[in-house]
Amino acid sequence: MAKIHAGDCDFLSGGTDLLPNYKCGLNAHGHVISLQHIAELKQIGRDSKGAFTIGAGVTLAEIERNTEVPRGLADCAAHVASPLLRASGTLGGNLMLDNRCHFFNQSYFWRRSLGYCLKADGDRCHVVPQINEGGKSVLNNKVCVATHSSDLAPMLIALGAEATFVGPDGKRTIKLNDFYWGDGIARFDRKPGEILSHVTLPPWAFNVRSGWKKLAPRQSIDFSVVGVAAVLELDGDKVKTLRVALGAVDTTPVLFDFSQQEKRREPGHYLFVDAYKNMPEAVGKKLDDALIETIAKHVQTQAQPKLNVPMAPDYRKKMCGVLTRRLLTELRGGGK
Amino acid sequence: MSKRLLKFVVNGRQAEVAVEPHHTLASVLRNELNLTGTKVGCDMGTCGCCTVHIDGKAKLSCLTLALECQGAQVRTIEGLNEYEMHPLQRAFAECGGSQCGYCTPGFIMKSCELLEQNPDPSRQEIKEALAGNLCRCTGFMKIYDAVEQAAGELRKKNTQQPAPAKV
Amino acid sequence: MPTISGSGETKNEHQLNKGVWTDNGPPAQAPFNVIGKRVPLKDAYRKVTGEGVYADDMKFPGMLHSRILRATQPHARILRIDTSKAEALPGVRAVVTGADAANRFGVLPVSQDELSMAREKVIYNGEPVAAVAADTEEIAEQAIWLIEVEYEPLEAFLKPRDSLKDVAPELQLHDKVEKKHPNTNIHKAVDQEFGDVEGSFKGAECIVNAEFKFDGISHGFTEPHAIVAHWDADDRLQLYTPQQVPHYTHRALAKVLELPMHRIQVIRTMVGGGFGGKSDPFQHEMIASLLSMRTRRPVKLTMDREETFLTGRGRHPTEGKLAMAFDAQGKLLALDSDIIIDGGAYGSFGVVSAYYNGVLSNGPYAIPAFRYHGKRVYSNRIPSGAMRGHGSVNPRYCTETLIDMAAVKLGLDPCDIRLRNFMPSNTLTPYHKFRITSNGIREGLAEAMRRSDWKSKWGKLPYGHGIGVGCAWYISGSALPIHWNKLPQSTVHLKIDMDGGVTVHSLAADIGQGSDTMLAQCVAEVIGCSLERVHVKSATTDTAPIDLGSYSSRVTFMAGNAARKAAEEIRAKLASAASKLTGQPAQYFDLVNEEVICRTKPDVRVTFMEALHEAQADVGALVASGSYQSPPLGTQFKGSNAGLSPSYSFSAFICELKVDPETGFVQPIKIWAAHDCGRALNPLSVEGQIEGSVHMGLGQALTEQLRYRGGQLLNGNFLDYKIPTPFDTPEIEVIIVESADPEGPFGAKECGEGALAPIIPAVGNAIYDAVGVRMFEVPMTPDRVLKAIEAKKRAEAKGE
């Protein structure tokens, strides 16, 4: 069916992100294909080969209540939006969540008053109106910096998850971290007609400590304005594995793999910050307060939140450091 | 776009309605089936006024396409008041859990799901269950009172007369 | 001596304050039968079952749906409007524009500055420009965007200080502005000075001053605006509207539509929350009426959430510079305040707001010298208006913060300095002559201190953990009506026929606060019948006598008194009937619990129904009318009427909270809310009003703000406008203080608005106790709190 409507269809899972956007007339497609009744997408647990998979149609509420998934993931799911939204919202929907921007997530009336924006119906970005091109400041009609606001994406990326897609050309599996493109509009690497089937957690994800910290104006309902996911494996008091991923501070989740195992994709656009630049060495070192502070500072320095979701960017940037420090301290103590 | 036939069960009664594919469950309940007890407050999932049960689960009817309920069992606030008022309904009235009343059906439907899953919730568990519903009048205190009172009544009722065996 | 009760300690059985009530009715010592009982709201069962009918729930045969086209510019001349494409769209039945309604209206007779739809220019982004009635809402929505409007943008006034400037006439938003500043966009200026302000400051031991800033906030009622207008076959307009004030809408409709009032019936539907946001006559009421008159069909207009925000009338964005002077003992000597409030596009209640922002600072403390310079300005933003605690809330935050600062300077406990300055009961304020009757604020604060264990917490909690206090007062109904005339402010009609049902007719609007229940209680108490007999009809202007509606916290005091008076008349008739049946003198009869009993011979009694049927002989149904008019109050200077009320409520709140010093997040832990409502006619409702006020006040204190980008509202939805969720709302312990007002019905005063103001400074002062910073900007969002904490740290590091 997706083939028939190629290019003019959206897939609908929980609907908690797609429908509000449709109601605002945001990039609505002529056809919507519901994935609601595909049982295969709703599986969570070990597959026949013993790999732990979570189907794209599994609701956030189910992940929250699942006792097998890494604690950080359950905790992360439990803090998405509100209980009502988690009852409908799914893993797939959360990973495909459209990037958010206060110039974009508005009604038709509002956007018409503004003169529209790059991400919908318009030709310029109002968050970063000018960009530097060849040493000259020019009108930004290229780069959308809408914020990637998914919570599960940074958490699963920290956990090293892989995503499996099925589409007209068959099945493919990629690292979730390679899925996101770093552009507020193109967003991710999904081929036409393809759907996310499931994510797979690597075996090591079950042997590490994982955690999640979310910053939002209210303690329920809201999207994150900063999210910090961390995965920690200690060898005695020394770091064996340490991965931190930020949500809601850039156009994609931002992974900091202090274990230096995973290199980040090439920056997708002009504003992208290289999370690995000047990264402190952590593996083999004792995770004392000083190292935690160094790591937190690095994360904070690298984070480049934009003024396009609630709460000021400088404040959110600072909070990246505070939350990272707190989370790592908690994980060092064994987690919650 | 052409209408499709939606067949589902609403409050125990078979319903067949021709609906536009883009219409939400909230609009079909209210506009086609006249079940106006379900309210629309924010139309984007952030207030919980439109909460109904779909196959026993509390869901936001403003973010559910009607056609997704093909074959489903839907229960609305009107469905809780058959033969007698649901203890939650009485408790919300008696405890002052409803002032302007606009958020009330959503709160009751969400609370109802909670009590079906957890007959003796703590105040914290009630708070957690209702964290996606907004009330602008009560400050929530009397809503928690109402859920606690109803929970007590339901427990009493269930010990007095064991539920009839499911057919 | 006021009595204390409330949710914390006497959960189920309300304690009655016997012997204080010295009214003319039943003996003062008699226990009340209906008053003071925790009774469910009369309409609660309809609400919990979904049976209650709100405007958007209504359906009529042939009903059309309408949508409004709104201005996409904050300030612009309209060069051209072309509706032809919209009219040509199949399914469109009518299109109206500003050209179809020339008459201006507004809630206050002095500010008739609203048009049904913009005519020559638009003055805010979101102002109605045209509207369409069509077969379906979707067609109407499609059609409005086919209307072509050509604008010529004008300089927009988006900061209140810009509106103080002299500008060319075409840049003035309205023809009529403040006479003292004829070339500006100042809507109203108020200048008052009483007592020796300069001298008091000169001789003061302690002077505190600060500049404050408040973002605008919205009522956030859960029911979006919705109405149905029906120009019926009798050539009468039936308007179904969730109005707090049906009477003013009735008047405005008559003016705009050029119809005699009797050809319009305003029918109040259930109101899904108002809080002041449904108390103006509205453009959408005019628009739907115009469309219905054009098509002769019922027309429904339901707004989405964003339009509801754009319709506005929320609390004014406010900037204030205030100073207070104290003597060495902490006695308050003078208050000097200079306040600008941003009125947005229209006048609305703004003239009153301009006064209230000053004069309502004359309590709950005695102010020996008082100066106020207030300006309300027009701007190209969403219209501000009346919102719960109208005009008193923001200045209250300022004064309560300053008092706290003075306490610190003088080394006094913040509660003690307040106790030293509370005005007494039974007094007049020195200049405005506000008549204070009963006042239970001392008892309230003392009880809140006791329950919160204030003395062992204040100044003694660890860093990041604090406790703070805030006090307030509020009018119990504005003593002066908006329209000057000799009519009573409230009238209530009663009818009892042989079926034994008691019908109460009133136009007091039940907006969820429980006014129907209050009226029923007042009537049932006087005529000794059960509450079940009493049915309140308060929705339709055809049958209801005029009541000015639900604003300024007036309903319990005024409509309650009117109901009581009407019931006294019926009571006399039933007593004479009992006298006729038994031969005992009528004045010996008490009406209690469905019986009419002879006081001197308790065996001699008849049932309510026997007395009723005897009383009905020859006359049929018993009917009675009662009314209320405020007594003459106040004094004679320009503007001296503002703030006058027959009575005032008082409140004292304490808030305990935690501040995360690294993130700036504030987590309230518990609120103790003592409120003197005179008498709690229905403690369940009183607690509900206070708890709701605390919740709403916490929203303003911590999370709620209207954010703009230029003239565009950035957060007109319930995701981005941050109403506190259950997790953000702490436990609230209500302390009901009953001081028995001499004129209030059974001693009652207001409780729905005054309880909002004190929570905001209680939070601010608790933040100071927790982390040592003063918050001068509200809401106290985490980034603002953190900034203040960091500034303090920097200052300390510098050794300041």
mmCIF file of C-alpha atoms in Angstrom, chain C residues 89-199:
data_model
loop_
_atom_site.group_PDB
_atom_site.id
_atom_site.type_symbol
_atom_site.label_atom_id
_atom_site.label_comp_id
_atom_site.label_asym_id
_atom_site.label_seq_id
_atom_site.Cartn_x
_atom_site.Cartn_y
_atom_site.Cartn_z
ATOM 1 C CA LEU C 89 -17.675 28.309 -1.922
ATOM 2 C CA PRO C 90 -20.443 25.680 -1.911
ATOM 3 C CA GLY C 91 -21.898 25.270 1.556
ATOM 4 C CA VAL C 92 -21.164 28.821 2.665
ATOM 5 C CA ARG C 93 -24.355 30.545 3.840
ATOM 6 C CA ALA C 94 -23.164 33.936 4.977
ATOM 7 C CA VAL C 95 -20.074 36.041 5.336
ATOM 8 C CA VAL C 96 -19.928 39.052 7.632
ATOM 9 C CA THR C 97 -17.273 41.709 8.129
ATOM 10 C CA GLY C 98 -16.819 44.829 10.196
ATOM 11 C CA ALA C 99 -18.967 46.653 7.665
ATOM 12 C CA ASP C 100 -21.976 44.764 9.004
ATOM 13 C CA ALA C 101 -21.804 46.139 12.539
ATOM 14 C CA ALA C 102 -20.777 49.704 13.245
ATOM 15 C CA ASN C 103 -21.722 50.041 16.906
ATOM 16 C CA ARG C 104 -18.994 49.797 19.446
ATOM 17 C CA PHE C 105 -19.405 48.032 22.745
ATOM 18 C CA GLY C 106 -17.469 47.075 25.850
ATOM 19 C CA VAL C 107 -18.225 45.908 29.341
ATOM 20 C CA LEU C 108 -17.745 49.347 30.898
ATOM 21 C CA PRO C 109 -19.882 52.253 29.693
ATOM 22 C CA VAL C 110 -16.735 54.412 29.789
ATOM 23 C CA SER C 111 -14.788 52.159 27.428
ATOM 24 C CA GLN C 112 -17.037 51.345 24.496
ATOM 25 C CA ASP C 113 -14.112 50.569 22.245
ATOM 26 C CA GLU C 114 -14.697 47.132 20.773
ATOM 27 C CA LEU C 115 -16.093 46.428 17.339
ATOM 28 C CA SER C 116 -17.704 43.125 16.434
ATOM 29 C CA MET C 117 -15.086 42.875 13.718
ATOM 30 C CA ALA C 118 -12.305 45.283 12.802
ATOM 31 C CA ARG C 119 -13.341 48.056 10.414
ATOM 32 C CA GLU C 120 -10.635 50.500 9.393
ATOM 33 C CA LYS C 121 -7.718 48.907 11.097
ATOM 34 C CA VAL C 122 -6.737 45.884 13.121
ATOM 35 C CA ILE C 123 -5.143 46.400 16.486
ATOM 36 C CA TYR C 124 -3.947 42.984 17.512
ATOM 37 C CA ASN C 125 -2.810 39.770 15.947
ATOM 38 C CA GLY C 126 -5.920 37.637 16.378
ATOM 39 C CA GLU C 127 -8.575 40.336 16.227
ATOM 40 C CA PRO C 128 -11.695 39.211 14.355
ATOM 41 C CA VAL C 129 -11.852 40.631 10.843
ATOM 42 C CA ALA C 130 -14.577 38.577 9.174
ATOM 43 C CA ALA C 131 -16.611 35.450 9.777
ATOM 44 C CA VAL C 132 -18.333 32.739 7.806
ATOM 45 C CA ALA C 133 -21.384 30.587 8.502
ATOM 46 C CA ALA C 134 -21.450 27.357 6.541
ATOM 47 C CA ASP C 135 -23.028 23.937 6.499
ATOM 48 C CA THR C 136 -20.062 22.403 8.267
ATOM 49 C CA GLU C 137 -17.225 23.681 10.376
ATOM 50 C CA GLU C 138 -14.751 22.417 7.815
ATOM 51 C CA ILE C 139 -16.334 24.402 5.010
ATOM 52 C CA ALA C 140 -16.379 27.477 7.222
ATOM 53 C CA GLU C 141 -12.689 26.995 8.018
ATOM 54 C CA GLN C 142 -11.879 26.596 4.352
ATOM 55 C CA ALA C 143 -13.917 29.683 3.497
ATOM 56 C CA ILE C 144 -12.300 32.102 5.916
ATOM 57 C CA TRP C 145 -8.959 31.616 4.208
ATOM 58 C CA LEU C 146 -10.572 32.497 0.876
ATOM 59 C CA ILE C 147 -11.342 35.955 2.211
ATOM 60 C CA GLU C 148 -8.720 38.346 0.911
ATOM 61 C CA VAL C 149 -7.563 41.061 3.249
ATOM 62 C CA GLU C 150 -4.964 43.584 2.284
ATOM 63 C CA TYR C 151 -3.146 45.274 5.141
ATOM 64 C CA GLU C 152 -0.866 48.242 5.397
ATOM 65 C CA PRO C 153 1.242 47.618 8.488
ATOM 66 C CA LEU C 154 1.525 50.355 11.116
ATOM 67 C CA GLU C 155 4.044 50.712 13.919
ATOM 68 C CA ALA C 156 3.058 48.230 16.585
ATOM 69 C CA PHE C 157 3.040 49.029 20.300
ATOM 70 C CA LEU C 158 4.312 45.920 22.004
ATOM 71 C CA LYS C 159 5.942 47.222 25.164
ATOM 72 C CA PRO C 160 3.819 49.080 27.672
ATOM 73 C CA ARG C 161 6.331 51.930 27.970
ATOM 74 C CA ASP C 162 6.061 52.616 24.234
ATOM 75 C CA SER C 163 2.405 53.382 24.747
ATOM 76 C CA LEU C 164 3.275 56.302 27.038
ATOM 77 C CA LYS C 165 4.758 58.248 24.142
ATOM 78 C CA ASP C 166 3.022 61.011 22.256
ATOM 79 C CA VAL C 167 2.188 59.738 18.783
ATOM 80 C CA ALA C 168 0.427 60.871 15.634
ATOM 81 C CA PRO C 169 -3.350 60.356 15.668
ATOM 82 C CA GLU C 170 -3.214 57.438 13.200
ATOM 83 C CA LEU C 171 -0.979 55.575 15.624
ATOM 84 C CA GLN C 172 -3.432 55.917 18.473
ATOM 85 C CA LEU C 173 -5.223 52.629 18.960
ATOM 86 C CA HIS C 174 -8.454 54.257 20.074
ATOM 87 C CA ASP C 175 -10.162 57.609 19.666
ATOM 88 C CA LYS C 176 -10.757 57.957 23.348
ATOM 89 C CA VAL C 177 -7.697 57.883 25.592
ATOM 90 C CA GLU C 178 -6.833 59.316 28.992
ATOM 91 C CA LYS C 179 -7.789 63.008 29.015
ATOM 92 C CA LYS C 180 -4.601 63.961 30.853
ATOM 93 C CA HIS C 181 -2.500 62.414 28.062
ATOM 94 C CA PRO C 182 -4.499 63.076 24.886
ATOM 95 C CA ASN C 183 -1.801 62.188 22.332
ATOM 96 C CA THR C 184 -0.734 58.853 23.766
ATOM 97 C CA ASN C 185 -2.014 55.315 23.986
ATOM 98 C CA ILE C 186 -2.629 55.636 27.718
ATOM 99 C CA HIS C 187 -6.097 54.312 28.417
ATOM 100 C CA LYS C 188 -6.433 55.413 32.023
ATOM 101 C CA ALA C 189 -4.207 57.181 34.504
ATOM 102 C CA VAL C 190 -4.914 57.245 38.211
ATOM 103 C CA ASP C 191 -3.058 59.531 40.576
ATOM 104 C CA GLN C 192 -3.859 59.468 44.274
ATOM 105 C CA GLU C 193 -1.979 60.814 47.242
ATOM 106 C CA PHE C 194 -3.182 60.851 50.812
ATOM 107 C CA GLY C 195 -1.424 61.615 54.056
ATOM 108 C CA ASP C 196 2.150 62.771 54.393
ATOM 109 C CA VAL C 197 3.939 60.393 52.048
ATOM 110 C CA GLU C 198 7.139 62.430 51.644
ATOM 111 C CA GLY C 199 7.372 63.128 55.367
#
